PDB file of C-alpha atoms in Angstrom:
ATOM      1  CA  MET A   1       0.000   0.000   0.000  1.00  0.00           C
ATOM      2  CA  LYS A   2       1.256   3.341  -0.961  1.00  0.00           C
ATOM      3  CA  TYR A   3       0.754   6.272   1.300  1.00  0.00           C
ATOM      4  CA  LYS A   4       0.393   9.745  -0.018  1.00  0.00           C
ATOM      5  CA  LYS A   5       1.983  12.510   1.901  1.00  0.00           C
ATOM      6  CA  LEU A   6      -0.569  15.037   2.873  1.00  0.00           C
ATOM      7  CA  HIS A   7       0.415  18.533   2.046  1.00  0.00           C
ATOM      8  CA  ILE A   8      -0.362  20.676   5.052  1.00  0.00           C
ATOM      9  CA  GLU A   9      -0.312  24.362   4.339  1.00  0.00           C
ATOM     10  CA  LYS A  10       1.065  26.769   6.861  1.00  0.00           C
ATOM     11  CA  GLN A  11      -1.746  28.005   9.158  1.00  0.00           C
ATOM     12  CA  GLN A  12      -2.146  31.788   9.436  1.00  0.00           C
ATOM     13  CA  GLY A  13      -4.401  31.945  12.575  1.00  0.00           C
ATOM     14  CA  ALA A  14      -7.166  33.993  10.943  1.00  0.00           C
ATOM     15  CA  VAL A  15      -9.919  31.955  12.575  1.00  0.00           C
ATOM     16  CA  LEU A  16      -8.385  32.479  16.016  1.00  0.00           C
ATOM     17  CA  VAL A  17      -8.166  36.244  15.513  1.00  0.00           C
ATOM     18  CA  MET A  18     -11.787  36.432  14.303  1.00  0.00           C
ATOM     19  CA  ALA A  19     -12.965  34.347  17.276  1.00  0.00           C
ATOM     20  CA  LEU A  20     -11.154  36.658  19.698  1.00  0.00           C
ATOM     21  CA  VAL A  21     -12.660  39.756  18.041  1.00  0.00           C
ATOM     22  CA  MET A  22     -16.157  38.274  18.251  1.00  0.00           C
ATOM     23  CA  LEU A  23     -15.612  37.313  21.895  1.00  0.00           C
ATOM     24  CA  THR A  24     -14.476  40.887  22.670  1.00  0.00           C
ATOM     25  CA  VAL A  25     -17.549  42.367  20.968  1.00  0.00           C
ATOM     26  CA  LEU A  26     -19.877  40.027  22.865  1.00  0.00           C
ATOM     27  CA  THR A  27     -18.146  40.917  26.151  1.00  0.00           C
ATOM     28  CA  LEU A  28     -18.600  44.658  25.480  1.00  0.00           C
ATOM     29  CA  ILE A  29     -22.285  44.128  24.706  1.00  0.00           C
ATOM     30  CA  GLY A  30     -22.734  42.190  27.969  1.00  0.00           C
ATOM     31  CA  VAL A  31     -20.948  44.834  30.058  1.00  0.00           C
ATOM     32  CA  SER A  32     -23.004  47.595  28.413  1.00  0.00           C
ATOM     33  CA  SER A  33     -26.239  45.731  29.182  1.00  0.00           C
ATOM     34  CA  MET A  34     -25.237  45.340  32.818  1.00  0.00           C
ATOM     35  CA  SER A  35     -24.440  49.059  33.117  1.00  0.00           C
ATOM     36  CA  SER A  36     -27.774  49.958  31.538  1.00  0.00           C
ATOM     37  CA  SER A  37     -29.656  47.632  33.915  1.00  0.00           C
ATOM     38  CA  THR A  38     -27.882  49.120  36.940  1.00  0.00           C
ATOM     39  CA  LEU A  39     -28.747  52.655  35.805  1.00  0.00           C
ATOM     40  CA  GLU A  40     -32.400  51.740  35.272  1.00  0.00           C
ATOM     41  CA  LEU A  41     -32.522  50.181  38.741  1.00  0.00           C
ATOM     42  CA  LYS A  42     -31.165  53.387  40.291  1.00  0.00           C
ATOM     43  CA  VAL A  43     -33.685  55.504  38.362  1.00  0.00           C
ATOM     44  CA  ALA A  44     -36.551  53.287  39.544  1.00  0.00           C
ATOM     45  CA  GLY A  45     -35.340  53.514  43.151  1.00  0.00           C
ATOM     46  CA  ASN A  46     -35.034  57.311  42.974  1.00  0.00           C
ATOM     47  CA  THR A  47     -38.513  57.570  41.475  1.00  0.00           C
ATOM     48  CA  GLN A  48     -39.921  55.449  44.292  1.00  0.00           C
ATOM     49  CA  GLN A  49     -38.167  57.587  46.930  1.00  0.00           C
ATOM     50  CA  HIS A  50     -39.487  60.796  45.357  1.00  0.00           C
ATOM     51  CA  ASP A  51     -43.007  59.356  45.244  1.00  0.00           C
ATOM     52  CA  ILE A  52     -42.828  58.556  48.973  1.00  0.00           C
ATOM     53  CA  ALA A  53     -41.770  62.147  49.739  1.00  0.00           C
ATOM     54  CA  PHE A  54     -44.459  63.569  47.429  1.00  0.00           C
ATOM     55  CA  GLN A  55     -47.186  61.486  49.094  1.00  0.00           C
ATOM     56  CA  ALA A  56     -46.050  62.635  52.544  1.00  0.00           C
ATOM     57  CA  ALA A  57     -46.271  66.293  51.444  1.00  0.00           C
ATOM     58  CA  GLN A  58     -49.733  65.740  49.971  1.00  0.00           C
ATOM     59  CA  THR A  59     -50.882  64.003  53.159  1.00  0.00           C
ATOM     60  CA  ILE A  60     -49.851  66.920  55.375  1.00  0.00           C
ATOM     61  CA  ILE A  61     -51.666  69.323  53.034  1.00  0.00           C
ATOM     62  CA  ASP A  62     -54.798  67.180  53.313  1.00  0.00           C
ATOM     63  CA  ILE A  63     -54.447  67.233  57.101  1.00  0.00           C
ATOM     64  CA  ALA A  64     -54.078  71.033  57.103  1.00  0.00           C
ATOM     65  CA  ALA A  65     -57.231  71.418  55.018  1.00  0.00           C
ATOM     66  CA  SER A  66     -59.347  69.043  57.083  1.00  0.00           C
ATOM     67  CA  GLU A  67     -60.724  68.645  60.568  1.00  0.00           C
ATOM     68  CA  ASP A  68     -58.143  65.963  61.319  1.00  0.00           C
ATOM     69  CA  PRO A  69     -57.019  65.921  64.987  1.00  0.00           C
ATOM     70  CA  LEU A  70     -53.434  66.426  63.760  1.00  0.00           C
ATOM     71  CA  ASN A  71     -54.451  69.798  62.323  1.00  0.00           C
ATOM     72  CA  THR A  72     -53.555  72.336  65.004  1.00  0.00           C
ATOM     73  CA  ASN A  73     -54.430  75.355  62.848  1.00  0.00           C
ATOM     74  CA  ASN A  74     -57.374  77.464  63.977  1.00  0.00           C
ATOM     75  CA  TYR A  75     -58.455  79.224  60.801  1.00  0.00           C
ATOM     76  CA  GLN A  76     -60.913  81.418  62.697  1.00  0.00           C
ATOM     77  CA  VAL A  77     -58.126  83.300  64.489  1.00  0.00           C
ATOM     78  CA  PHE A  78     -57.772  86.538  62.603  1.00  0.00           C
ATOM     79  CA  VAL A  79     -54.316  87.725  61.616  1.00  0.00           C
ATOM     80  CA  THR A  80     -54.010  91.499  61.654  1.00  0.00           C
ATOM     81  CA  ASP A  81     -50.305  91.934  60.908  1.00  0.00           C
ATOM     82  CA  PRO A  82     -49.655  91.475  57.154  1.00  0.00           C
ATOM     83  CA  ALA A  83     -45.952  92.189  57.737  1.00  0.00           C
ATOM     84  CA  ASN A  84     -45.746  88.922  59.703  1.00  0.00           C
ATOM     85  CA  PRO A  85     -47.971  86.486  57.789  1.00  0.00           C
ATOM     86  CA  LEU A  86     -46.876  83.329  59.609  1.00  0.00           C
ATOM     87  CA  PHE A  87     -50.224  82.067  60.768  1.00  0.00           C
ATOM     88  CA  GLU A  88     -49.579  79.070  62.967  1.00  0.00           C
ATOM     89  CA  GLN A  89     -46.821  76.733  64.034  1.00  0.00           C
ATOM     90  CA  ALA A  90     -45.857  73.928  61.696  1.00  0.00           C
ATOM     91  CA  ILE A  91     -47.854  70.721  61.607  1.00  0.00           C
ATOM     92  CA  ASN A  92     -45.637  67.641  61.788  1.00  0.00           C
ATOM     93  CA  TYR A  93     -46.485  64.248  60.350  1.00  0.00           C
ATOM     94  CA  ALA A  94     -44.807  60.834  60.253  1.00  0.00           C
ATOM     95  CA  SER A  95     -46.159  58.092  58.009  1.00  0.00           C
ATOM     96  CA  ALA A  96     -47.507  54.970  59.673  1.00  0.00           C
ATOM     97  CA  ASP A  97     -44.948  52.771  57.936  1.00  0.00           C
ATOM     98  CA  GLY A  98     -42.097  55.011  59.107  1.00  0.00           C
ATOM     99  CA  GLU A  99     -40.822  55.702  55.588  1.00  0.00           C
ATOM    100  CA  ALA A 100     -41.474  59.452  55.474  1.00  0.00           C
ATOM    101  CA  THR A 101     -42.000  62.605  57.495  1.00  0.00           C
ATOM    102  CA  ALA A 102     -43.556  65.936  56.563  1.00  0.00           C
ATOM    103  CA  GLN A 103     -43.933  69.446  57.927  1.00  0.00           C
ATOM    104  CA  ALA A 104     -46.409  72.113  56.911  1.00  0.00           C
ATOM    105  CA  ALA A 105     -46.419  75.828  57.625  1.00  0.00           C
ATOM    106  CA  THR A 106     -49.570  77.847  57.051  1.00  0.00           C
ATOM    107  CA  TYR A 107     -49.344  81.475  55.925  1.00  0.00           C
ATOM    108  CA  TRP A 108     -52.183  83.968  55.968  1.00  0.00           C
ATOM    109  CA  VAL A 109     -52.496  85.659  52.576  1.00  0.00           C
ATOM    110  CA  GLY A 110     -55.358  88.014  53.335  1.00  0.00           C
ATOM    111  CA  CYS A 111     -59.098  88.469  53.534  1.00  0.00           C
ATOM    112  CA  LYS A 112     -61.604  89.284  50.813  1.00  0.00           C
ATOM    113  CA  LYS A 113     -65.286  90.098  51.017  1.00  0.00           C
ATOM    114  CA  ASN A 114     -67.375  87.641  49.048  1.00  0.00           C
ATOM    115  CA  ILE A 115     -70.166  88.512  46.720  1.00  0.00           C
ATOM    116  CA  GLY A 116     -73.035  87.326  48.842  1.00  0.00           C
ATOM    117  CA  SER A 117     -76.767  86.967  48.676  1.00  0.00           C
ATOM    118  CA  SER A 118     -77.384  89.444  51.462  1.00  0.00           C
ATOM    119  CA  LEU A 119     -79.835  92.202  50.613  1.00  0.00           C
ATOM    120  CA  GLU A 120     -77.955  94.599  52.852  1.00  0.00           C
ATOM    121  CA  GLU A 121     -74.850  96.194  51.394  1.00  0.00           C
ATOM    122  CA  GLY A 122     -71.635  95.168  53.139  1.00  0.00           C
ATOM    123  CA  LYS A 123     -73.272  92.228  54.920  1.00  0.00           C
ATOM    124  CA  ALA A 124     -71.866  89.520  52.642  1.00  0.00           C
ATOM    125  CA  PRO A 125     -69.571  87.036  54.382  1.00  0.00           C
ATOM    126  CA  ALA A 126     -65.821  87.251  53.944  1.00  0.00           C
ATOM    127  CA  SER A 127     -63.109  84.674  53.422  1.00  0.00           C
ATOM    128  CA  ASN A 128     -59.619  84.378  54.819  1.00  0.00           C
ATOM    129  CA  PHE A 129     -57.053  83.015  52.377  1.00  0.00           C
ATOM    130  CA  PHE A 130     -54.092  80.873  53.413  1.00  0.00           C
ATOM    131  CA  ASN A 131     -51.162  79.167  51.735  1.00  0.00           C
ATOM    132  CA  VAL A 132     -49.951  75.862  53.091  1.00  0.00           C
ATOM    133  CA  ARG A 133     -46.328  75.044  52.270  1.00  0.00           C
ATOM    134  CA  ALA A 134     -45.601  71.366  52.868  1.00  0.00           C
ATOM    135  CA  THR A 135     -42.256  69.611  52.748  1.00  0.00           C
ATOM    136  CA  GLY A 136     -42.164  65.837  52.682  1.00  0.00           C
ATOM    137  CA  GLN A 137     -39.002  63.767  52.865  1.00  0.00           C
ATOM    138  CA  THR A 138     -38.009  60.157  53.111  1.00  0.00           C
ATOM    139  CA  ILE A 139     -36.774  58.966  56.477  1.00  0.00           C
ATOM    140  CA  THR A 140     -33.229  58.667  55.085  1.00  0.00           C
ATOM    141  CA  GLY A 141     -33.356  62.193  53.652  1.00  0.00           C
ATOM    142  CA  SER A 142     -32.499  60.917  50.188  1.00  0.00           C
ATOM    143  CA  SER A 143     -35.492  62.607  48.559  1.00  0.00           C
ATOM    144  CA  SER A 144     -37.789  65.511  49.350  1.00  0.00           C
ATOM    145  CA  SER A 145     -40.806  67.211  47.812  1.00  0.00           C
ATOM    146  CA  VAL A 146     -42.184  70.707  48.412  1.00  0.00           C
ATOM    147  CA  GLN A 147     -45.857  71.355  47.658  1.00  0.00           C
ATOM    148  CA  MET A 148     -48.060  74.456  47.997  1.00  0.00           C
ATOM    149  CA  GLN A 149     -51.824  74.591  48.408  1.00  0.00           C
ATOM    150  CA  GLY A 150     -54.178  77.519  48.763  1.00  0.00           C
ATOM    151  CA  LEU A 151     -57.023  77.335  51.289  1.00  0.00           C
ATOM    152  CA  ARG A 152     -60.075  79.534  51.808  1.00  0.00           C
ATOM    153  CA  PHE A 153     -62.083  79.645  55.008  1.00  0.00           C
ATOM    154  CA  PRO A 154     -65.138  81.784  55.755  1.00  0.00           C
ATOM    155  CA  SER A 155     -64.891  84.524  58.330  1.00  0.00           C
ATOM    156  CA  ALA A 156     -67.347  87.033  59.792  1.00  0.00           C
ATOM    157  CA  ALA A 157     -65.572  90.113  58.429  1.00  0.00           C
ATOM    158  CA  CYS A 158     -62.275  91.405  57.095  1.00  0.00           C
ATOM    159  CA  ALA A 159     -60.139  93.737  59.154  1.00  0.00           C
ATOM    160  CA  ILE A 160     -57.648  93.997  56.277  1.00  0.00           C
ATOM    161  CA  ASP A 161     -58.829  93.512  52.694  1.00  0.00           C
ATOM    162  CA  LEU A 162     -56.732  92.138  49.860  1.00  0.00           C
TER     163      LEU A 162
END
């Protein structure tokens, strides 16, 4: 039996180089995907923290506008010094789950006579106007939200008109 000698050409390594390039590209795509996922996770966490702070601020505004026992504001007390419009001490609030706190300060804006149904001139009821500035924050302090709300409460008369 006669054996033929196989002619083996000199290998250049092109397949190895191409495989390494493809492996590098796939690695870069994987690292980029991981970075993107981490960023999206941080954005979602920050959004959740801001929502907690926002809800705390809205809750304290609702308390200030209601007859809730936590509301220490007496809107019938008449403020006569427009140079010092701070109306009442701050209302403090802590969420039941302990994730957020909030403070609200109420400011007297002024008083305005309403257009009433009274047949006697000047006998229409009046309204006092207030601004409630609420600040809610997460318990860690990582996020906060400031909200403003206007309130109107009836009063017997205006000492100072807007």
